[in-house]
Coordinates of C-alpha atoms in Angstrom, one line a residue:
M1046 CA 36.2 18.5 258.4
T1047 CA 32.5 19.2 257.7
K1048 CA 32.0 22.9 257.1
T1049 CA 28.4 24.0 257.8
L1050 CA 26.4 27.1 258.4
S1051 CA 23.0 27.2 259.9
V1052 CA 20.6 30.0 260.8
A1053 CA 18.0 29.5 263.5
T1054 CA 14.6 28.5 262.2
P1055 CA 11.6 30.6 263.2
T1056 CA 10.1 28.1 265.6
T1057 CA 8.5 29.1 268.8
P1058 CA 10.6 28.2 271.9
S1059 CA 9.0 27.1 275.1
V1060 CA 7.6 30.0 277.0
S1061 CA 6.9 30.1 280.7
S1062 CA 3.6 31.6 282.0
G1063 CA 5.4 34.8 282.9
D1064 CA 7.0 35.4 279.5
T1065 CA 5.6 37.8 276.9
P1066 CA 6.6 38.3 273.3
S1067 CA 8.6 41.5 274.2
T1068 CA 10.5 39.5 276.9
Q1069 CA 11.4 36.9 274.3
A1070 CA 12.7 39.6 271.9
T1071 CA 15.1 41.0 274.5
S1072 CA 16.1 37.9 276.4
G1073 CA 17.8 35.7 273.8
A1074 CA 21.1 36.1 272.0
D1075 CA 21.5 38.1 268.8
L1076 CA 24.2 35.7 267.6
I1077 CA 25.5 32.3 268.7
V1078 CA 28.6 30.6 267.4
F1079 CA 29.1 26.9 268.3
N1080 CA 31.2 23.9 267.3
A1081 CA 34.3 26.0 267.3
E1082 CA 37.8 25.4 268.7
I1083 CA 38.0 28.7 270.6
F1084 CA 41.1 30.3 271.8
T1085 CA 39.6 32.7 274.3
G1086 CA 42.6 34.6 275.5
N1087 CA 41.0 34.3 278.9
L1088 CA 43.3 32.6 281.4
A1089 CA 40.4 31.6 283.6
Q1090 CA 38.6 29.9 280.7
P1091 CA 41.2 29.3 278.1
E1092 CA 39.1 27.1 275.8
A1093 CA 35.5 26.8 274.9
S1094 CA 33.3 25.7 272.0
A1095 CA 30.6 28.3 271.9
F1096 CA 29.6 31.8 272.9
A1097 CA 26.6 34.1 272.7
V1098 CA 26.5 37.8 271.6
K1099 CA 24.0 40.5 272.5
K1100 CA 24.1 44.1 271.2
G1101 CA 27.7 43.8 269.9
R1102 CA 29.2 42.2 273.1
I1103 CA 29.9 38.7 274.2
Y1104 CA 27.9 37.8 277.2
S1105 CA 28.3 34.1 277.7
V1106 CA 31.1 31.6 276.8
G1107 CA 31.0 27.8 277.3
A1108 CA 29.9 24.5 275.9
D1109 CA 27.7 24.1 272.9
T1110 CA 24.7 22.8 274.8
D1111 CA 24.8 25.6 277.4
I1112 CA 25.1 28.4 274.9
L1113 CA 22.6 27.0 272.4
G1114 CA 20.1 27.2 275.2
L1115 CA 20.3 31.0 275.0
K1116 CA 18.8 31.2 271.5
N1117 CA 15.4 32.6 270.7
A1118 CA 13.4 32.7 267.5
S1119 CA 15.5 35.5 265.9
T1120 CA 19.0 34.4 267.0
Q1121 CA 21.5 33.9 264.2
I1122 CA 23.3 30.7 264.7
I1123 CA 26.6 29.9 263.1
D1124 CA 28.1 26.4 263.1
A1125 CA 31.9 26.9 263.0
G1126 CA 32.5 23.4 261.7
G1127 CA 35.2 22.7 264.2
R1128 CA 37.4 25.5 263.0
R1129 CA 39.8 27.5 265.1
L1130 CA 38.3 30.8 266.4
I1131 CA 40.3 33.6 267.9
P1132 CA 39.8 37.2 269.1
S1133 CA 40.2 39.3 266.0
I1134 CA 43.4 41.1 265.1
N1135 CA 44.1 44.6 266.4
D1136 CA 46.9 46.3 264.4
A1137 CA 48.3 49.0 266.7
H1138 CA 50.4 50.8 264.1
M1139 CA 49.6 51.2 260.4
H1140 CA 48.8 53.9 257.9
L1141 CA 45.4 53.1 256.7
L1142 CA 44.3 56.6 255.6
N1143 CA 47.3 57.0 253.4
E1144 CA 45.9 54.4 251.0
A1145 CA 43.6 56.8 249.0
N1146 CA 45.1 55.3 245.8
Y1147 CA 44.9 51.7 246.9
T1148 CA 42.9 50.6 243.8
Y1149 CA 45.4 52.3 241.5
N1150 CA 48.3 50.1 242.6
V1151 CA 49.5 46.7 241.8
R1152 CA 50.1 44.9 245.1
W1153 CA 53.1 42.6 245.2
D1154 CA 52.4 41.5 248.8
G1155 CA 53.0 37.8 249.0
V1156 CA 53.8 37.2 245.3
P1157 CA 56.3 34.3 245.4
T1158 CA 58.3 34.9 242.3
L1159 CA 59.8 37.9 240.5
N1160 CA 58.7 36.3 237.2
R1161 CA 55.0 36.5 238.3
A1162 CA 55.5 40.0 239.7
L1163 CA 56.8 41.2 236.3
S1164 CA 53.9 39.5 234.4
M1165 CA 51.4 41.3 236.6
L1166 CA 53.0 44.6 235.5
S1167 CA 52.8 43.6 231.9
E1168 CA 49.2 42.5 232.1
Q1169 CA 48.3 45.7 234.0
A1170 CA 50.0 47.9 231.4
E1171 CA 47.6 46.6 228.8
R1172 CA 44.6 47.6 231.0
T1173 CA 45.8 51.0 232.3
P1174 CA 44.4 53.8 230.2
E1175 CA 46.5 56.6 228.7
G1176 CA 47.2 59.3 231.2
H1177 CA 47.6 56.9 234.1
W1178 CA 50.6 55.1 235.6
V1179 CA 51.4 51.5 236.4
K1180 CA 52.5 51.5 240.0
V1181 CA 53.7 49.2 242.8
I1182 CA 54.0 51.2 246.0
G1183 CA 55.6 49.2 248.8
G1184 CA 54.5 46.2 250.8
W1185 CA 56.9 43.8 249.2
S1186 CA 60.4 42.6 249.6
L1187 CA 62.9 41.2 247.1
Y1188 CA 63.6 38.5 249.6
Q1189 CA 60.1 37.0 249.2
F1190 CA 60.9 36.1 245.6
E1191 CA 62.4 32.8 244.7
E1192 CA 64.8 34.7 242.5
N1193 CA 66.0 36.6 245.6
R1194 CA 66.7 39.8 243.7
F1195 CA 65.3 43.1 242.5
P1196 CA 64.0 43.5 238.9
T1197 CA 66.4 45.0 236.5
M1198 CA 65.5 48.2 234.7
E1199 CA 65.6 46.2 231.4
E1200 CA 63.0 43.8 232.8
L1201 CA 60.8 46.7 234.0
R1202 CA 61.0 48.5 230.7
E1203 CA 60.1 45.4 228.8
A1204 CA 57.1 44.7 231.1
V1205 CA 55.7 48.2 230.8
P1206 CA 56.8 49.9 227.6
N1207 CA 53.8 52.0 227.0
R1208 CA 52.9 53.7 230.3
P1209 CA 54.7 55.6 233.0
L1210 CA 56.0 53.0 235.6
Q1211 CA 57.0 53.4 239.3
V1212 CA 58.0 50.4 241.5
Q1213 CA 58.7 51.5 245.0
Y1214 CA 60.6 49.4 247.5
A1215 CA 59.5 50.3 251.1
Y1216 CA 60.7 53.9 251.6
N1217 CA 64.2 53.0 250.5
H1218 CA 64.3 53.4 246.8
A1219 CA 62.3 53.1 243.6
F1220 CA 62.5 52.3 239.9
M1221 CA 61.0 54.5 237.1
N1222 CA 60.9 54.1 233.4
E1223 CA 61.7 56.9 231.0
L1224 CA 58.0 57.7 230.4
A1225 CA 57.6 58.3 234.2
M1226 CA 60.6 60.5 234.4
E1227 CA 59.5 62.5 231.4
A1228 CA 56.0 62.9 232.8
L1229 CA 57.5 64.4 236.1
G1230 CA 60.0 66.5 234.2
V1231 CA 63.1 65.0 235.9
G1232 CA 66.2 66.9 235.1
T1233 CA 64.1 70.0 234.1
D1234 CA 62.7 73.0 235.9
R1235 CA 59.3 71.3 236.0
F1236 CA 60.5 68.8 238.7
P1237 CA 60.3 70.3 242.2
D1238 CA 63.3 70.3 244.5
L1239 CA 62.4 67.4 246.8
Q1240 CA 65.9 67.5 248.3
V1241 CA 65.9 63.9 249.7
I1242 CA 65.0 62.3 246.4
E1243 CA 68.1 61.5 244.3
F1244 CA 68.0 60.1 240.8
E1245 CA 70.9 57.9 239.9
Q1246 CA 73.0 58.8 236.8
D1247 CA 75.4 56.7 234.8
D1248 CA 78.9 57.8 233.9
K1249 CA 77.5 59.7 230.8
G1250 CA 75.0 61.6 233.0
N1251 CA 72.0 59.7 231.8
Y1252 CA 69.3 58.8 234.4
T1253 CA 69.3 55.1 235.1
G1254 CA 65.7 54.9 236.4
V1255 CA 66.8 54.2 240.0
L1256 CA 66.1 56.8 242.6
H1257 CA 66.8 56.9 246.4
G1258 CA 65.0 58.8 249.1
D1259 CA 63.3 58.5 252.5
T1260 CA 59.7 58.5 253.8
F1261 CA 59.1 62.2 253.4
G1262 CA 60.6 62.3 249.9
F1263 CA 58.5 59.4 248.6
V1264 CA 55.3 60.8 250.2
A1265 CA 56.0 64.1 248.4
L1266 CA 56.8 62.3 245.1
E1267 CA 53.4 60.5 245.2
A1268 CA 51.6 63.8 245.1
L1269 CA 53.1 64.5 241.6
V1270 CA 51.4 61.5 239.9
P1271 CA 47.7 61.2 238.7
Q1272 CA 45.4 61.3 241.7
P1273 CA 42.2 59.4 242.3
T1274 CA 38.8 61.1 242.2
F1275 CA 36.8 61.2 245.4
E1276 CA 34.7 58.2 244.3
E1277 CA 37.9 56.3 243.6
Q1278 CA 39.3 57.2 247.0
L1279 CA 36.1 55.9 248.6
S1280 CA 36.4 52.7 246.6
S1281 CA 40.1 52.4 247.7
L1282 CA 39.1 52.7 251.4
I1283 CA 36.4 50.1 251.1
Y1284 CA 38.7 47.6 249.5
T1285 CA 41.6 48.4 251.8
V1286 CA 39.4 47.6 254.8
H1287 CA 38.1 44.5 253.0
G1288 CA 41.7 43.3 252.6
L1289 CA 42.3 43.7 256.3
N1290 CA 39.1 41.9 257.2
R1291 CA 40.2 39.0 255.1
F1292 CA 43.1 38.5 257.6
G1293 CA 40.8 38.7 260.6
V1294 CA 41.6 42.4 261.4
T1295 CA 38.8 44.4 262.9
S1296 CA 40.7 47.2 264.7
V1297 CA 43.5 49.4 263.5
F1298 CA 45.5 52.4 264.9
D1299 CA 46.4 54.8 262.2
C1300 CA 49.7 56.1 263.4
G1301 CA 50.2 59.1 261.2
S1302 CA 48.5 60.0 257.9
R1303 CA 47.4 63.3 256.4
G1304 CA 45.9 65.4 259.1
Y1305 CA 42.4 65.4 260.5
P1306 CA 39.9 66.1 259.1
D1307 CA 41.0 66.0 255.4
A1308 CA 42.3 62.4 255.5
H1309 CA 39.2 61.2 257.3
V1310 CA 36.5 62.4 255.0
T1311 CA 35.9 59.1 253.2
A1312 CA 36.1 57.1 256.4
E1313 CA 33.5 59.3 258.1
M1314 CA 31.2 59.0 255.1
L1315 CA 31.3 55.2 255.4
M1316 CA 30.8 55.4 259.1
R1317 CA 27.6 57.4 258.7
E1318 CA 26.3 54.6 256.4
N1319 CA 27.6 51.8 258.8
R1320 CA 29.9 50.5 256.0
F1321 CA 33.2 51.2 257.7
N1322 CA 34.2 47.7 258.9
L1323 CA 36.9 48.5 261.4
R1324 CA 37.3 50.2 264.7
L1325 CA 39.7 53.1 264.0
S1326 CA 41.9 54.9 266.5
F1327 CA 44.4 57.5 265.3
V1328 CA 47.1 59.9 266.3
D1329 CA 46.9 63.1 264.3
M1330 CA 49.8 64.6 262.4
Q1331 CA 49.8 68.2 261.1
W1332 CA 52.4 69.8 258.9
G1333 CA 53.5 73.2 260.3
S1334 CA 56.0 75.7 259.0
S1335 CA 58.0 75.6 262.3
S1336 CA 56.8 73.1 264.8
M1337 CA 54.5 70.2 263.8
V1338 CA 53.5 69.8 267.5
D1339 CA 52.4 73.5 267.6
A1340 CA 50.4 72.9 264.4
E1341 CA 48.8 69.8 265.9
I1342 CA 47.8 71.7 269.1
N1343 CA 46.3 74.5 267.1
A1344 CA 44.4 72.0 264.9
I1345 CA 42.7 70.2 267.8
T1346 CA 42.0 73.3 269.8
A1347 CA 41.1 75.9 267.2
I1348 CA 40.5 74.3 263.8
S1349 CA 38.9 70.9 264.6
P1350 CA 38.4 70.8 268.3
M1351 CA 38.6 67.4 269.9
S1352 CA 39.8 65.8 273.0
P1353 CA 42.1 62.8 273.5
G1354 CA 39.9 59.7 273.8
Q1355 CA 36.9 61.3 272.1
N1356 CA 35.0 58.8 270.0
L1357 CA 33.9 60.6 266.8
N1358 CA 31.8 57.7 265.8
P1359 CA 29.6 57.1 268.9
S1360 CA 27.5 54.5 267.0
M1361 CA 30.2 51.9 267.7
A1362 CA 32.5 51.6 270.8
H1363 CA 36.0 52.6 269.9
G1364 CA 34.6 53.4 266.5
H1365 CA 36.7 56.5 265.5
V1366 CA 38.8 57.7 268.4
F1367 CA 41.4 60.5 268.6
R1368 CA 44.2 59.1 270.7
G1369 CA 46.7 62.0 270.6
A1370 CA 49.6 63.2 268.5
K1371 CA 52.3 61.8 266.4
A1372 CA 55.2 63.6 268.1
L1373 CA 57.0 64.2 264.8
D1374 CA 59.9 66.5 264.0
T1375 CA 61.4 66.0 260.5
E1376 CA 64.9 66.4 262.0
V1377 CA 64.2 63.8 264.7
H1378 CA 63.2 60.8 262.5
D1379 CA 65.6 58.0 262.0
H1380 CA 64.3 56.4 258.9
E1381 CA 64.7 52.6 258.8
N1382 CA 66.6 51.5 255.8
F1383 CA 68.4 48.2 256.5
D1384 CA 70.4 48.5 253.3
L1385 CA 72.3 51.4 255.0
P1386 CA 73.8 52.0 258.4
A1387 CA 71.6 53.5 261.1
V1388 CA 70.6 57.2 260.9
L1389 CA 72.2 58.7 264.0
L1390 CA 70.4 61.8 265.2
D1391 CA 71.9 64.9 266.9
P1392 CA 71.3 64.3 270.6
E1393 CA 70.9 68.1 271.2
R1394 CA 68.2 68.2 268.6
I1395 CA 66.4 65.3 270.3
H1396 CA 66.6 67.2 273.7
R1397 CA 65.2 70.3 272.2
H1398 CA 62.3 68.4 270.6
V1399 CA 61.4 66.9 274.0
E1400 CA 61.9 70.1 276.0
Q1401 CA 60.1 72.4 273.5
D1402 CA 57.5 70.2 271.8
I1403 CA 56.8 67.0 273.7
A1404 CA 56.5 69.0 277.0
K1405 CA 53.7 71.0 275.4
L1406 CA 51.8 67.7 274.8
V1407 CA 52.4 66.5 278.3
Q1408 CA 51.2 69.8 279.8
R1409 CA 47.9 69.4 277.8
R1410 CA 47.5 65.7 278.7
I1411 CA 47.7 64.8 275.0
P1412 CA 49.0 61.2 274.5
F1413 CA 51.8 60.8 271.9
R1414 CA 53.7 58.3 269.9
M1415 CA 57.3 58.8 269.0
H1416 CA 59.1 57.2 266.0
I1417 CA 62.6 55.9 267.0
S1418 CA 64.1 52.8 265.5
Y1419 CA 67.7 52.6 266.7
N1420 CA 69.0 52.3 270.3
E1421 CA 71.7 55.0 269.6
N1422 CA 68.8 57.5 269.3
I1423 CA 66.5 56.0 271.9
T1424 CA 69.1 56.6 274.6
P1425 CA 69.3 60.4 274.3
F1426 CA 65.5 60.5 273.8
L1427 CA 65.0 58.8 277.2
D1428 CA 67.7 61.0 278.8
A1429 CA 65.6 64.0 277.8
M1430 CA 62.3 62.3 278.8
E1431 CA 63.6 61.6 282.3
K1432 CA 64.8 65.1 282.7
M1433 CA 61.4 66.5 281.4
N1434 CA 59.5 64.2 283.8
E1435 CA 61.2 65.9 286.8
T1436 CA 59.5 69.2 286.0
T1437 CA 56.7 68.2 283.7
P1438 CA 55.5 64.9 285.0
L1439 CA 54.0 62.3 282.6
D1440 CA 51.8 61.3 285.6
G1441 CA 50.3 58.3 283.8
L1442 CA 50.0 59.9 280.4
K1443 CA 50.0 57.2 277.7
W1444 CA 52.9 57.4 275.3
S1445 CA 55.0 55.0 273.2
I1446 CA 58.0 54.4 271.1
E1447 CA 57.3 53.1 267.7
H1448 CA 59.6 50.4 266.0
A1449 CA 62.4 50.3 268.5
E1450 CA 64.2 47.6 266.5
T1451 CA 67.5 47.7 268.3
I1452 CA 66.4 48.9 271.8
S1453 CA 68.7 47.6 274.6
P1454 CA 67.4 45.8 277.8
E1455 CA 68.4 48.8 279.8
N1456 CA 66.3 51.1 277.7
I1457 CA 63.3 48.7 277.8
I1458 CA 63.3 49.2 281.6
R1459 CA 63.6 53.0 281.3
V1460 CA 60.6 53.1 279.0
K1461 CA 58.6 51.0 281.4
N1462 CA 59.6 53.1 284.3
L1463 CA 58.3 56.2 282.5
G1464 CA 55.0 54.5 281.8
G1465 CA 55.5 54.1 278.1
G1466 CA 54.8 51.3 275.7
I1467 CA 56.5 49.9 272.6
T1468 CA 55.1 48.8 269.3
L1469 CA 57.2 46.5 267.1
D1470 CA 56.7 45.7 263.4
P1471 CA 57.9 43.0 261.0
K1472 CA 60.5 44.9 259.0
M1473 CA 63.0 42.2 260.1
A1474 CA 60.7 39.6 258.6
M1475 CA 60.6 41.5 255.3
H1476 CA 64.1 42.9 255.1
G1477 CA 66.1 41.0 257.7
D1478 CA 68.5 39.7 255.0
A1479 CA 69.5 43.3 254.3
F1480 CA 70.0 43.9 258.0
I1481 CA 72.4 40.9 258.2
K1482 CA 74.4 42.3 255.3
T1483 CA 74.6 45.8 256.8
Y1484 CA 75.3 44.7 260.4
S1485 CA 75.8 41.0 261.1
R1486 CA 73.9 37.8 261.5
E1487 CA 74.7 37.9 265.3
K1488 CA 73.0 41.3 265.7
A1489 CA 70.0 40.3 263.6
L1490 CA 69.3 37.3 265.8
E1491 CA 68.8 39.6 268.7
T1492 CA 66.8 42.2 266.8
P1493 CA 64.4 43.1 268.3
R1494 CA 64.9 41.7 271.8
L1495 CA 61.5 39.9 271.7
R1496 CA 62.1 37.7 274.7
A1497 CA 63.4 40.6 276.9
L1498 CA 60.5 42.8 275.8
V1499 CA 57.8 40.2 276.6
D1500 CA 59.4 39.2 279.9
S1501 CA 59.7 42.8 281.0
G1502 CA 56.0 43.2 281.2
I1503 CA 56.1 46.5 279.3
P1504 CA 53.0 47.4 277.3
L1505 CA 53.9 45.8 274.0
A1506 CA 52.2 45.2 270.7
M1507 CA 53.2 43.7 267.4
T1508 CA 52.0 45.6 264.3
T1509 CA 52.4 45.6 260.5
D1510 CA 53.3 49.2 259.8
G1511 CA 51.4 48.6 256.5
F1512 CA 51.1 49.4 253.7
R1513 CA 54.4 50.7 252.4
A1514 CA 57.4 49.9 254.6
S1515 CA 56.0 46.4 255.2
S1516 CA 53.1 44.2 254.2
F1517 CA 49.7 44.7 255.8
N1518 CA 49.3 40.9 256.4
P1519 CA 49.7 40.4 260.2
W1520 CA 50.4 36.7 259.8
V1521 CA 53.7 37.5 258.2
A1522 CA 54.7 39.1 261.4
V1523 CA 53.3 36.3 263.5
S1524 CA 55.2 33.7 261.4
W1525 CA 58.5 35.5 261.9
V1526 CA 58.0 35.8 265.6
V1527 CA 57.3 32.1 266.1
S1528 CA 59.6 30.6 263.5
G1529 CA 62.5 33.1 263.6
K1530 CA 62.5 33.1 259.8
A1531 CA 62.2 36.0 257.4
V1532 CA 60.1 35.8 254.2
S1533 CA 63.3 34.5 252.5
G1534 CA 63.5 31.5 254.8
T1535 CA 66.6 32.9 256.4
E1536 CA 66.9 32.6 260.2
V1537 CA 66.8 36.1 261.6
L1538 CA 65.7 35.5 265.2
A1539 CA 67.6 33.3 267.6
E1540 CA 65.7 30.4 269.1
H1541 CA 65.8 31.8 272.6
N1542 CA 64.5 35.1 271.2
R1543 CA 61.3 33.7 269.7
L1544 CA 57.8 33.6 271.2
S1545 CA 55.2 30.9 271.6
R1546 CA 52.2 31.0 269.3
V1547 CA 50.0 32.2 272.2
E1548 CA 52.5 35.0 273.1
A1549 CA 52.7 36.0 269.4
L1550 CA 48.9 36.2 269.0
N1551 CA 48.5 38.1 272.3
L1552 CA 50.7 40.9 270.9
F1553 CA 48.1 41.4 268.1
T1554 CA 45.1 41.1 270.5
R1555 CA 45.5 41.8 274.3
G1556 CA 48.8 43.6 273.9
A1557 CA 47.4 45.9 271.2
A1558 CA 44.4 46.8 273.4
W1559 CA 46.6 48.8 275.8
F1560 CA 47.3 51.3 273.0
T1561 CA 43.6 51.8 272.3
D1562 CA 42.5 52.1 276.0
A1563 CA 40.5 48.9 275.6
E1564 CA 42.2 46.3 277.8
A1565 CA 38.9 45.4 279.4
E1566 CA 37.0 45.2 276.1
M1567 CA 39.2 43.8 273.4
G1568 CA 41.5 40.9 272.9
R1569 CA 39.5 38.1 274.5
I1570 CA 36.5 35.9 273.8
A1571 CA 35.1 36.6 277.2
P1572 CA 31.9 38.1 278.8
G1573 CA 31.9 41.9 278.5
N1574 CA 34.3 41.9 275.6
L1575 CA 33.3 43.4 272.2
A1576 CA 32.1 40.8 269.7
D1577 CA 35.1 41.0 267.4
F1578 CA 36.4 37.6 266.3
A1579 CA 37.8 35.6 263.3
L1580 CA 37.2 32.0 262.3
L1581 CA 40.4 30.8 260.6
D1582 CA 41.0 28.8 257.4
R1583 CA 43.4 26.5 259.3
D1584 CA 44.3 25.9 263.0
Y1585 CA 47.0 28.5 263.7
F1586 CA 48.1 26.5 266.8
S1587 CA 48.7 23.2 265.1
V1588 CA 49.7 23.9 261.5
P1589 CA 53.4 23.6 260.5
E1590 CA 55.4 26.8 261.0
D1591 CA 55.8 27.5 257.3
E1592 CA 52.0 27.7 257.0
V1593 CA 51.5 30.4 259.6
K1594 CA 52.1 33.2 257.1
H1595 CA 49.3 31.8 254.9
V1596 CA 46.6 32.0 257.6
T1597 CA 43.5 33.9 256.6
S1598 CA 40.0 34.3 258.0
V1599 CA 36.9 32.6 256.5
L1600 CA 34.6 34.6 258.8
T1601 CA 35.4 37.9 260.4
V1602 CA 32.9 39.5 262.7
L1603 CA 33.0 43.1 264.0
D1604 CA 30.6 44.4 266.7
G1605 CA 28.5 41.2 266.3
R1606 CA 28.0 41.6 262.5
V1607 CA 29.7 39.7 259.7
V1608 CA 32.1 41.9 257.7
F1609 CA 34.0 39.2 255.8
G1610 CA 33.1 35.7 254.7
A1611 CA 34.7 33.1 252.5
E1612 CA 34.3 29.4 251.6
D1613 CA 31.2 28.1 253.4
F1614 CA 30.6 31.5 254.9
S1615 CA 30.7 33.5 251.7
T1616 CA 26.9 34.0 251.7
L1617 CA 27.1 35.9 254.9
A1618 CA 29.6 38.4 253.6
P1619 CA 28.3 42.0 252.9
V1620 CA 28.0 42.8 249.2
L1621 CA 30.8 45.1 248.0
P1622 CA 30.3 47.8 245.4
D1623 CA 32.2 47.5 242.1
I1624 CA 35.8 48.5 242.3
L1625 CA 36.7 51.9 240.9
P1626 CA 38.3 52.6 238.5
D1627 CA 37.2 49.8 236.2
W1628 CA 40.8 49.1 235.2
S1629 CA 42.0 48.8 238.9
P1630 CA 44.7 46.2 239.5
I1631 CA 42.8 45.2 242.7
K1632 CA 39.9 44.1 240.5
Y1633 CA 42.1 41.5 238.8
Y1634 CA 44.7 40.5 241.4
G1635 CA 43.1 41.4 244.7
G1636 CA 45.0 43.3 247.4
Y1637 CA 47.2 40.3 248.4
Y1638 CA 48.6 37.4 246.3
G1639 CA 46.0 34.6 246.1
A1640 CA 43.2 36.8 247.5
K1641 CA 41.3 37.1 244.2

């Protein structure tokens, strides 16, 4: 395949007698892409080879000759070289703004062998200055390694003998060497009582270096280690976004990070400089002494007033939009850890949460998203929601259940009848082998019920839930959905429970748009849609199934401007600042295996 790029030459087009220079400046396209294999996502025009963009929106789609006729002297013209082009990825559930220390961490995402993962730690230990840690914080799975196992503590101590070390596996457990435990004061009065964090001890009472916990415990633990400066946090955000753009992602929904405005300061700074290369929606989450929902309502009405649907970055459509609340209660949170049986919540506590907290959100027309993984907890939640709806009607208010791994067909219909949506994530792709060991292969093959969910017509999106519980690479999720295989190669989805490649991609494009109130503007290469698209390094629709997880973008465009370029398109990519700190693992390894 010939890969070429051309920019329109400044020649004078033919001008009719009625045309003027000002007319020419406003009538032509800003950008034209041609010679592409376009998947439009538009059922009325499923395929095309070219399209034109004006002021950040697509305004014409069709054949090369027709679209090239829309150029003027200043039009940028991109020859796609026959590559596959898709609407860009919209990740409807992730935790972008939690990655303030992204450039501090070694990313094991996609690393194929444990041997290579350990050598990365050893190499990084030599670069990391005294006073800092060597860290791996989630995004990987033991099942991705050829060795199909965790590292041993002996291997980790040998790899990093001279610096504190923490290797975190999802939000399930972690490994620390002696230097790390000494720095934290584990076993002394210096170490705070985190309650849900438990350090293993051998039969002699010595700490083994293995610790167990849950989401809240590991988030609290992270605050105890050296923190990045503001400039390093800014660098972290720039390179986190860059990593997403590399996979063709241009829109994300931050589904619960540190509360607004504190967690958003770096993002807002980049937005003011037009350097934030994503559309960002978010639900806010505030920590309160009694009710987190009360704290959230107080925050958005008294501390940082804002309305649901308000765009805080009006320079770009859907640029920085408050979408409501994370309806969180620490006692109503069934942490997903497939190494252990399901966390079964107290039904009465669930009912109180709906009656006392969620009802307040509904009364104020504040959309919300609720974390529930297991059907045993979804059932009492829906019981309470149906009862609340009788006296405090949802009346079209947008809400959703997040994760819903084991939701039943009956509960799918109940969510739909209440006007809710569901977002899924690829934890079964990452950790499905553990699910099989804990439950059974038979149950894994029906988890989640993808076919029933898609056929139900319920608002539905596939997400990554990056960057800790799962990888931020959306193509890992797509690969699992279409092939039925986990990262280990194990079959974890029955053949009848898989999706076509079109259906899978739709869940990351058109399906995700429902959650950002952008159904008419995002997810298609069609007139009126925002000019967000990705040119892929291989044809997603024709490559073998085992290559799908390796798909990346060679050209990612947001709002009609290039935000990522590779290979023949690298000269179009924006210049990135140097990574901070200078010893950052991201500088040497990139944010994903093979990205450097």
